[in-house]
Short mmCIF file of C-alpha atoms in Angstrom, two decimals:
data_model
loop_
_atom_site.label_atom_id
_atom_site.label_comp_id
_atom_site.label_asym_id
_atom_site.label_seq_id
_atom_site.Cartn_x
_atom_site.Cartn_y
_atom_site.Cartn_z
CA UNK A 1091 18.36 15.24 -3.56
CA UNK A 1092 15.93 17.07 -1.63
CA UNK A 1093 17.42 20.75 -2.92
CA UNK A 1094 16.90 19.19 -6.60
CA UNK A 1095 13.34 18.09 -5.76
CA UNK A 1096 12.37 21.71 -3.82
CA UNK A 1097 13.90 23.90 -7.07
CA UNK A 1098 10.21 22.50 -9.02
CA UNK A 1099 8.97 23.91 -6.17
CA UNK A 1100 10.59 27.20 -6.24
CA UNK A 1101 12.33 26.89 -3.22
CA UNK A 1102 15.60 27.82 -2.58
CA UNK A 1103 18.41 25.44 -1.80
CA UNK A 1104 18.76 24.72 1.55
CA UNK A 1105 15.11 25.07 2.82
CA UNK A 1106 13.98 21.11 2.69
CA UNK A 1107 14.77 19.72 5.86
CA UNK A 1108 14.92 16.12 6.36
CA UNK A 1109 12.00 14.52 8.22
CA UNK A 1110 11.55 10.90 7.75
CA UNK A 1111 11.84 7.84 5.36
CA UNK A 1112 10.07 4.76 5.09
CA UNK A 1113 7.93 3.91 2.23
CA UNK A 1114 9.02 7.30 0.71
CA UNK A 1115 11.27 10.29 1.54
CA UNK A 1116 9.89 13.18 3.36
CA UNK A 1117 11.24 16.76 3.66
CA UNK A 1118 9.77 19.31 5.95
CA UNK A 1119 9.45 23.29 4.06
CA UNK A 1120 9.40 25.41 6.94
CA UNK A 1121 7.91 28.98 6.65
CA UNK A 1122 6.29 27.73 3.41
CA UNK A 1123 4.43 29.34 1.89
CA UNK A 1124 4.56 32.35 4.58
CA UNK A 1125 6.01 32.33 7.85
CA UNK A 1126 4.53 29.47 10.57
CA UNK A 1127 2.98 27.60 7.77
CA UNK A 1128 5.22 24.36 6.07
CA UNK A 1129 4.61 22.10 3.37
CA UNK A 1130 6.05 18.86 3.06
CA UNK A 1131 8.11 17.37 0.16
CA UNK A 1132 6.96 13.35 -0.68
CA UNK A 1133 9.53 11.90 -3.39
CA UNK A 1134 10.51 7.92 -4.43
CA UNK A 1135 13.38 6.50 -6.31
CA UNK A 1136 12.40 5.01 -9.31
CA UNK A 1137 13.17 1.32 -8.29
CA UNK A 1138 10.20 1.94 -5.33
CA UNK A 1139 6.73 0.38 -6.24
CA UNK A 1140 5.38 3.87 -5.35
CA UNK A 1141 7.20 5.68 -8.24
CA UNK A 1142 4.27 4.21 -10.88
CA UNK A 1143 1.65 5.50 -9.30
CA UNK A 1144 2.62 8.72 -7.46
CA UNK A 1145 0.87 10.88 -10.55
CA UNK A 1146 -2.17 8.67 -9.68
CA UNK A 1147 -1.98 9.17 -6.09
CA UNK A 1148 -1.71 13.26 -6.16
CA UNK A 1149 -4.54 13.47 -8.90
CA UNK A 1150 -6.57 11.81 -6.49
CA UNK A 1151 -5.53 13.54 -3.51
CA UNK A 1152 -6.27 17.10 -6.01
CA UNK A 1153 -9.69 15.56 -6.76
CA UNK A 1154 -10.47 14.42 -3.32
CA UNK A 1155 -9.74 17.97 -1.64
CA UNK A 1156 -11.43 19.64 -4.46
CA UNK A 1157 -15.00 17.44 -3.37
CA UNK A 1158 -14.45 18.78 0.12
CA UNK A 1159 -12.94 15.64 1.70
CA UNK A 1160 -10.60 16.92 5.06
CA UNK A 1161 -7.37 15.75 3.46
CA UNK A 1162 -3.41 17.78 3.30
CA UNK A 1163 -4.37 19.12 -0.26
CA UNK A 1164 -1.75 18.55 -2.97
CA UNK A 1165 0.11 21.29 -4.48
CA UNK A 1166 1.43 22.21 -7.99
CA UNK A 1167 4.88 22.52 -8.95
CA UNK A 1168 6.01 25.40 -10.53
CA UNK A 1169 5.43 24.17 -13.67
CA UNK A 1170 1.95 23.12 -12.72
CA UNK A 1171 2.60 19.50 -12.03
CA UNK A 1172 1.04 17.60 -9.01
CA UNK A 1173 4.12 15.37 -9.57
CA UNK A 1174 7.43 15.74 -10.84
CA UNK A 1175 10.16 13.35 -12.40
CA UNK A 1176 13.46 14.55 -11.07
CA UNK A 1177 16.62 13.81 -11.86
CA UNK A 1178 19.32 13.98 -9.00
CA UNK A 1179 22.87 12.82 -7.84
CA UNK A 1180 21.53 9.61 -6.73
CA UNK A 1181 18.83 8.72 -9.42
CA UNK A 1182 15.68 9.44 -10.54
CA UNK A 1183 13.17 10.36 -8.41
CA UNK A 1184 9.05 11.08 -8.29
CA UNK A 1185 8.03 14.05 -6.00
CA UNK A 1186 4.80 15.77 -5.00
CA UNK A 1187 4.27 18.38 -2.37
CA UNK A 1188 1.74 18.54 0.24
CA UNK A 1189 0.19 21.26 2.92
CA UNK A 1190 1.13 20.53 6.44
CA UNK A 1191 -1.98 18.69 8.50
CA UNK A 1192 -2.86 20.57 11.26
CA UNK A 1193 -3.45 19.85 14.33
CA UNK A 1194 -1.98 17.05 16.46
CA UNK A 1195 -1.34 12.87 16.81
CA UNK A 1196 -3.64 11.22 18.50
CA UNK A 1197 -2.82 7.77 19.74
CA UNK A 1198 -4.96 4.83 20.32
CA UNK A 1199 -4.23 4.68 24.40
CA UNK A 1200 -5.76 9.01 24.08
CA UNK A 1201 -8.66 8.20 21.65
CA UNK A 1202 -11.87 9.33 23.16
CA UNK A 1203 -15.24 7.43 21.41
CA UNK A 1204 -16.16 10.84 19.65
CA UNK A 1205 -12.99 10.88 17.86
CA UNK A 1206 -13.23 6.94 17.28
CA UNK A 1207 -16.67 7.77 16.16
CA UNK A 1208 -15.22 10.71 13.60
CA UNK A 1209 -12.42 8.36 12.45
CA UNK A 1210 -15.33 5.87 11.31
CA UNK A 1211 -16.82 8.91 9.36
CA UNK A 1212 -13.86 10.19 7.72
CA UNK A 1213 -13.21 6.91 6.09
CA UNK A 1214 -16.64 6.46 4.94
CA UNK A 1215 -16.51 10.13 3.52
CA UNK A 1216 -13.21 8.82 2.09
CA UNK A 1217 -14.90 5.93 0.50
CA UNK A 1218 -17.81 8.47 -0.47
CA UNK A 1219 -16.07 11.28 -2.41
CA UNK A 1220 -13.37 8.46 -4.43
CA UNK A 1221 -16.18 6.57 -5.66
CA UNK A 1222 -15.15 6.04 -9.58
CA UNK A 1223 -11.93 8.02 -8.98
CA UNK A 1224 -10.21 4.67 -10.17
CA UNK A 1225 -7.77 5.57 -13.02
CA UNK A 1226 -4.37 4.17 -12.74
CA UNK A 1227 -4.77 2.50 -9.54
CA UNK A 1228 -3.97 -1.08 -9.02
CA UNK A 1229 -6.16 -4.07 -7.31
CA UNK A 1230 -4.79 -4.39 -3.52
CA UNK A 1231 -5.65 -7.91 -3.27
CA UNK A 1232 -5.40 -9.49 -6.35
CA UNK A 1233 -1.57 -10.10 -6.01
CA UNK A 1234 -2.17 -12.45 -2.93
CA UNK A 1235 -1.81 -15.87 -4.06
CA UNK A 1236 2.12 -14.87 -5.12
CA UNK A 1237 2.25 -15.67 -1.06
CA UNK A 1238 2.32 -19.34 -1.69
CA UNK A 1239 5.49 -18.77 -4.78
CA UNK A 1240 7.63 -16.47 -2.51
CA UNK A 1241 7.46 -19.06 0.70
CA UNK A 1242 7.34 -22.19 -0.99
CA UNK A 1243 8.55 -24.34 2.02
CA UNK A 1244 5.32 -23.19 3.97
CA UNK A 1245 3.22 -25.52 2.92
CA UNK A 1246 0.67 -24.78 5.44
CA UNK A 1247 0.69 -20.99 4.61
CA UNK A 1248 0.26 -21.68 0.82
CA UNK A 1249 -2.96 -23.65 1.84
CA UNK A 1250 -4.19 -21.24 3.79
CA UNK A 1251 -3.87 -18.23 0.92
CA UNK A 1252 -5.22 -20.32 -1.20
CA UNK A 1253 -8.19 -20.35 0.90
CA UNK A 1254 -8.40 -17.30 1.27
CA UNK A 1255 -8.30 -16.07 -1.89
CA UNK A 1256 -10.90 -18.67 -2.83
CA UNK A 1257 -13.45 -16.97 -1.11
CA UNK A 1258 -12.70 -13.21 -1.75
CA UNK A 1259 -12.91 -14.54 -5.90
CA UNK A 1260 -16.40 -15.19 -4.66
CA UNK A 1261 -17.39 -11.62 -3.17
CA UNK A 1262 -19.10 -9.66 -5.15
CA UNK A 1263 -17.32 -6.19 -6.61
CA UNK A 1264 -20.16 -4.03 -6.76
CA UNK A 1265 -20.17 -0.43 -6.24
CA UNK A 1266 -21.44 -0.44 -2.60
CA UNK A 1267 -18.70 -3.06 -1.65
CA UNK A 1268 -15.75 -2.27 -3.65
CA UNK A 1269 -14.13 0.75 -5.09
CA UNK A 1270 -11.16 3.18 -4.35
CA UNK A 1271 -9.35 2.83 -0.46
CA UNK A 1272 -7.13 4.49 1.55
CA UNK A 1273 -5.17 1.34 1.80
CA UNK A 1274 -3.69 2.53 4.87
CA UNK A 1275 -5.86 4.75 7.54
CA UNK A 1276 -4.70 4.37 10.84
CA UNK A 1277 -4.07 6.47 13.26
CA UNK A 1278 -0.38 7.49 12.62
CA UNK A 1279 -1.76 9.35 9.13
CA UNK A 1280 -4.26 11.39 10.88
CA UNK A 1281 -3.87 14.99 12.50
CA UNK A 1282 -6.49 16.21 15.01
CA UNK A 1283 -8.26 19.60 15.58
CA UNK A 1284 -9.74 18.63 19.02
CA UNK A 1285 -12.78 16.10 17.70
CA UNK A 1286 -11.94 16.46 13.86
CA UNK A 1287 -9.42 13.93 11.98
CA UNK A 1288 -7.59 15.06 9.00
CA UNK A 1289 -6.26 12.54 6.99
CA UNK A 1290 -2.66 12.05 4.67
CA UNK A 1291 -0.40 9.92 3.18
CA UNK A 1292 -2.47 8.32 0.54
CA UNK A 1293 0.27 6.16 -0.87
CA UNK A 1294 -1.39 2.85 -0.24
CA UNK A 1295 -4.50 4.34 -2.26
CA UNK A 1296 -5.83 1.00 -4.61
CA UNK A 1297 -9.07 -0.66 -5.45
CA UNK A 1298 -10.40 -3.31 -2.46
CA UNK A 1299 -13.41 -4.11 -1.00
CA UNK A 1300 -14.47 -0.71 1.74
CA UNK A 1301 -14.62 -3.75 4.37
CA UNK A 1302 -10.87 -4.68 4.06
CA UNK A 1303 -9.83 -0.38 4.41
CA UNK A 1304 -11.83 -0.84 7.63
CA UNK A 1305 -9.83 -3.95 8.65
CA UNK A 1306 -6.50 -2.70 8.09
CA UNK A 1307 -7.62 0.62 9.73
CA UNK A 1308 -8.73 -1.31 12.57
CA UNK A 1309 -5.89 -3.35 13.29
CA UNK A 1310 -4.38 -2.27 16.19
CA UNK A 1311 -7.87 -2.81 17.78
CA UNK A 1312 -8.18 -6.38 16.77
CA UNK A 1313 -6.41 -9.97 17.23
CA UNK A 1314 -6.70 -10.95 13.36
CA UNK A 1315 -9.39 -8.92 13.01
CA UNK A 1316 -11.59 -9.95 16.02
CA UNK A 1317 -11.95 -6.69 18.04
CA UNK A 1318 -10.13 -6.75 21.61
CA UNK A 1319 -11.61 -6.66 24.51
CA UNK A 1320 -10.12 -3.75 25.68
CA UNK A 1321 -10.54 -2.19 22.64
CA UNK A 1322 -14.22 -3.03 21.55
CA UNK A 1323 -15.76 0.06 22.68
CA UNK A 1324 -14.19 2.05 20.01
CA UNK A 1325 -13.93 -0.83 17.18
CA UNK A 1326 -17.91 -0.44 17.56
CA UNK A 1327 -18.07 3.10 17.99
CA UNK A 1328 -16.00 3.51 14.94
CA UNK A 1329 -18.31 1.49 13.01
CA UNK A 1330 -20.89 3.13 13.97
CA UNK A 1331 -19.15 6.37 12.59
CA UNK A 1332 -18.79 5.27 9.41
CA UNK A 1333 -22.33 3.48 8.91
CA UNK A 1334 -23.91 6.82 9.93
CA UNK A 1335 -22.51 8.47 6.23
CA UNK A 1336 -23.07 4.99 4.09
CA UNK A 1337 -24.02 1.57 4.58
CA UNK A 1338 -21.30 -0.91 5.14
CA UNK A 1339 -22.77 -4.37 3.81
CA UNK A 1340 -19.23 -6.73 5.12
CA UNK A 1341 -18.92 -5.36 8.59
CA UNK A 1342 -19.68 -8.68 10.26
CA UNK A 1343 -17.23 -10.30 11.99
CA UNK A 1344 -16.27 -13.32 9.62
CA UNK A 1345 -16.31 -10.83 6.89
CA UNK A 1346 -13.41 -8.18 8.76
CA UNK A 1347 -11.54 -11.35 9.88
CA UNK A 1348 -11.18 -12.62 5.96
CA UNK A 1349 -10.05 -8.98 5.37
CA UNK A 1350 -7.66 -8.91 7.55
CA UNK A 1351 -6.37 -12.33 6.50
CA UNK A 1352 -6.03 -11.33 3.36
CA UNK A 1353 -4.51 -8.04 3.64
CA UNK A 1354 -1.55 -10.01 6.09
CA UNK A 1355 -1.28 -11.92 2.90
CA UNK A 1356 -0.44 -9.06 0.89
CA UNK A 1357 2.01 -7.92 3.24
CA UNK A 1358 3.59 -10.74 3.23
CA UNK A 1359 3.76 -10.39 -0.41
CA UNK A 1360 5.97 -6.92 0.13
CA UNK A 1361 8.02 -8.89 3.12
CA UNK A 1362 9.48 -11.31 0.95
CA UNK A 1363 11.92 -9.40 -0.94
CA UNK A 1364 12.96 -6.84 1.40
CA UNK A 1365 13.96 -10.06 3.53
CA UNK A 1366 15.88 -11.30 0.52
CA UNK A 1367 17.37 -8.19 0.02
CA UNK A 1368 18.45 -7.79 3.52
CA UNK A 1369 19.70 -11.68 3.43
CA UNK A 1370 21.76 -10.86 0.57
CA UNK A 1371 24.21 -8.76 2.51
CA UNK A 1372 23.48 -6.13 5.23
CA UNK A 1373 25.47 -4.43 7.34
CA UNK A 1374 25.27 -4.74 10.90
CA UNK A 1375 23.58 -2.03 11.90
CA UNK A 1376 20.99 -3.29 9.85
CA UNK A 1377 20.24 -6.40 12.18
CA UNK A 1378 17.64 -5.50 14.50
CA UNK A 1379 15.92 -4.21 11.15
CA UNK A 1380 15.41 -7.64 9.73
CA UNK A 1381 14.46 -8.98 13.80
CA UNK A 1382 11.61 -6.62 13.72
CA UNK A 1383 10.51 -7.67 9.61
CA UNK A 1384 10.85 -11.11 10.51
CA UNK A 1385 8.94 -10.78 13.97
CA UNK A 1386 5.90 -8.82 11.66
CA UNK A 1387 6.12 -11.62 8.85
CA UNK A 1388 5.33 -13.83 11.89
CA UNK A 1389 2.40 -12.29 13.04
CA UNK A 1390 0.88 -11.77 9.05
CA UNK A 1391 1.69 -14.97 9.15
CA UNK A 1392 -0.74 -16.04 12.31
CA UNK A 1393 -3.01 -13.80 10.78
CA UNK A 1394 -3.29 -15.63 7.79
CA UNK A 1395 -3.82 -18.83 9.12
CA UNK A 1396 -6.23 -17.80 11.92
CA UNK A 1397 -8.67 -16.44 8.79
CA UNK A 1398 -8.14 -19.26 6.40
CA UNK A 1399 -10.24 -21.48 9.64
#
């Protein structure tokens, strides 16, 4: 698959090297385009959610780089494309190709303040330079009341999304509050220069309110989206980051909380047939798989009902 997909980019069989999957395929292509540098191949089967809007997702990547935003730029195909529809031994699938991030990981138990502060910014600048860039892209949140369908023996779960999306049909959708997101900027898809963040992987990229980016950003900082203790310093700091390029109107905390309610909603949303899927027959190697997906389903599921009050 991965030969098929490199050929648009005129590399020669052999050269993609396997690096990860998860919510798409990527190859690693070494010494590309000159020696030391590598590009990385990003491609979806067409049954994947992703395949609809990975078109969408380089365009805005292009556009994004192209305003100055530190992002892995995009590149063109051989045939000019910023994605390709390719046909392989095992199906159809949609690729685009990206320039390696420099720089390194940075963890949350290494994060000094300055970088929590530049984190903040990047997002905001994020937010900044994809204002109107909206063509294509779907609405994160809108999808959340299907919570209550897909788990219809939780009655006290289908209460609590209903809630929830009671009061987010009441927020305004103004231009200051609600545009384009990352949908998913935390930690694990930024590289570091020393101080200075580079961000990738925009596949999450949708229209939502700037305050629930922050809150899923912010997650691994937060209990539900109530900073931790040990973790305040650079939830705040972070904030500060990002309210230093533009204002941030639903930063309180009952405002991030909701946010993070509702994006556990949504992901419980995307749980629900993967579980079925994997309940439908799995092999065994498969099992502690559906442990960990049921153990996270749990914890959306807190999450939920902790912001619904």
């Amino acid at each position: 698959m991965a030969d098929a997909v490199a050929a648009r980019w005129g590399c020669a069989e052999g050269t993609a090297r396997w690096w990860r999957s998860s919510a798409s395929h990527v190859f690693v292509l070494p010494d590309t385009p000159e020696p030391g540098a590598e590009r990385y191949l990003r491609f979806v089967p067409e049954r994947y959610a992703a395949y609809g809007r990975f078109t969408e997702v380089a365009s805005l990547m292009e556009r994004l780089h192209g305003g100055g935003l530190a992002l892995s730029a995009p590149v063109r195909s051989s045939g000019g494309l910023l994605a390709e529809t390719v046909q392989t031994t095992l199906g159809t699938v949609r690729a685009m190709c990206v320039e390696g991030a420099p720089g390194e990981s940075v963890g949350l138990d290494a994060l000094s303040e300055r970088q929590a502060h530049a984190w903040g910014a990047l997002l905001a600048h994020t937010h900044e330079h994809a204002a109107g860039l909206r063509d294509g892209l779907p609405h994160a949140l809108d999808g959340i009341g299907r919570a209550a369908e897909l788990y219809p023996d939780d009655t006290e779960l289908a209460a609590a999304v209903g809630r929830i999306g009671s009061r987010l049909a009441g927020l305004p959708r103004d231009p200051a509050r609600y545009g384009v997101v990352h949908g998913d900027f935390e930690l694990d898809n930024l590289a570091w220069e020393g101080d200075v963040p580079r961000a990738f992987d925009f596949d999450e990229a949708a229209l939502s309110w700037y305050a629930a980016d922050i809150a899923h950003a912010l997650r691994d900082l937060t209990d539900g989206g109530v900073p931790t203790a040990a973790h305040r310093p650079l939830h705040d700091t972070f904030l500060t980051g990002y309210r230093e390029v533009r204002p941030l109107p639903d930063a309180e905390p009952r405002a991030l909380t909701l946010f993070a309610g509702a994006n556990a909603a949504r992901s419980l949303v995307e749980l629900s047939p993967v579980l079925r899927t994997l309940d439908e027959g799995r092999p065994d190697e498969l099992d502690g798989l559906r442990a960990d997906l049921v153990a996270h389903r749990d914890e959306q599921r807190r999450v939920v009902l902790a912001a619904a009050g």
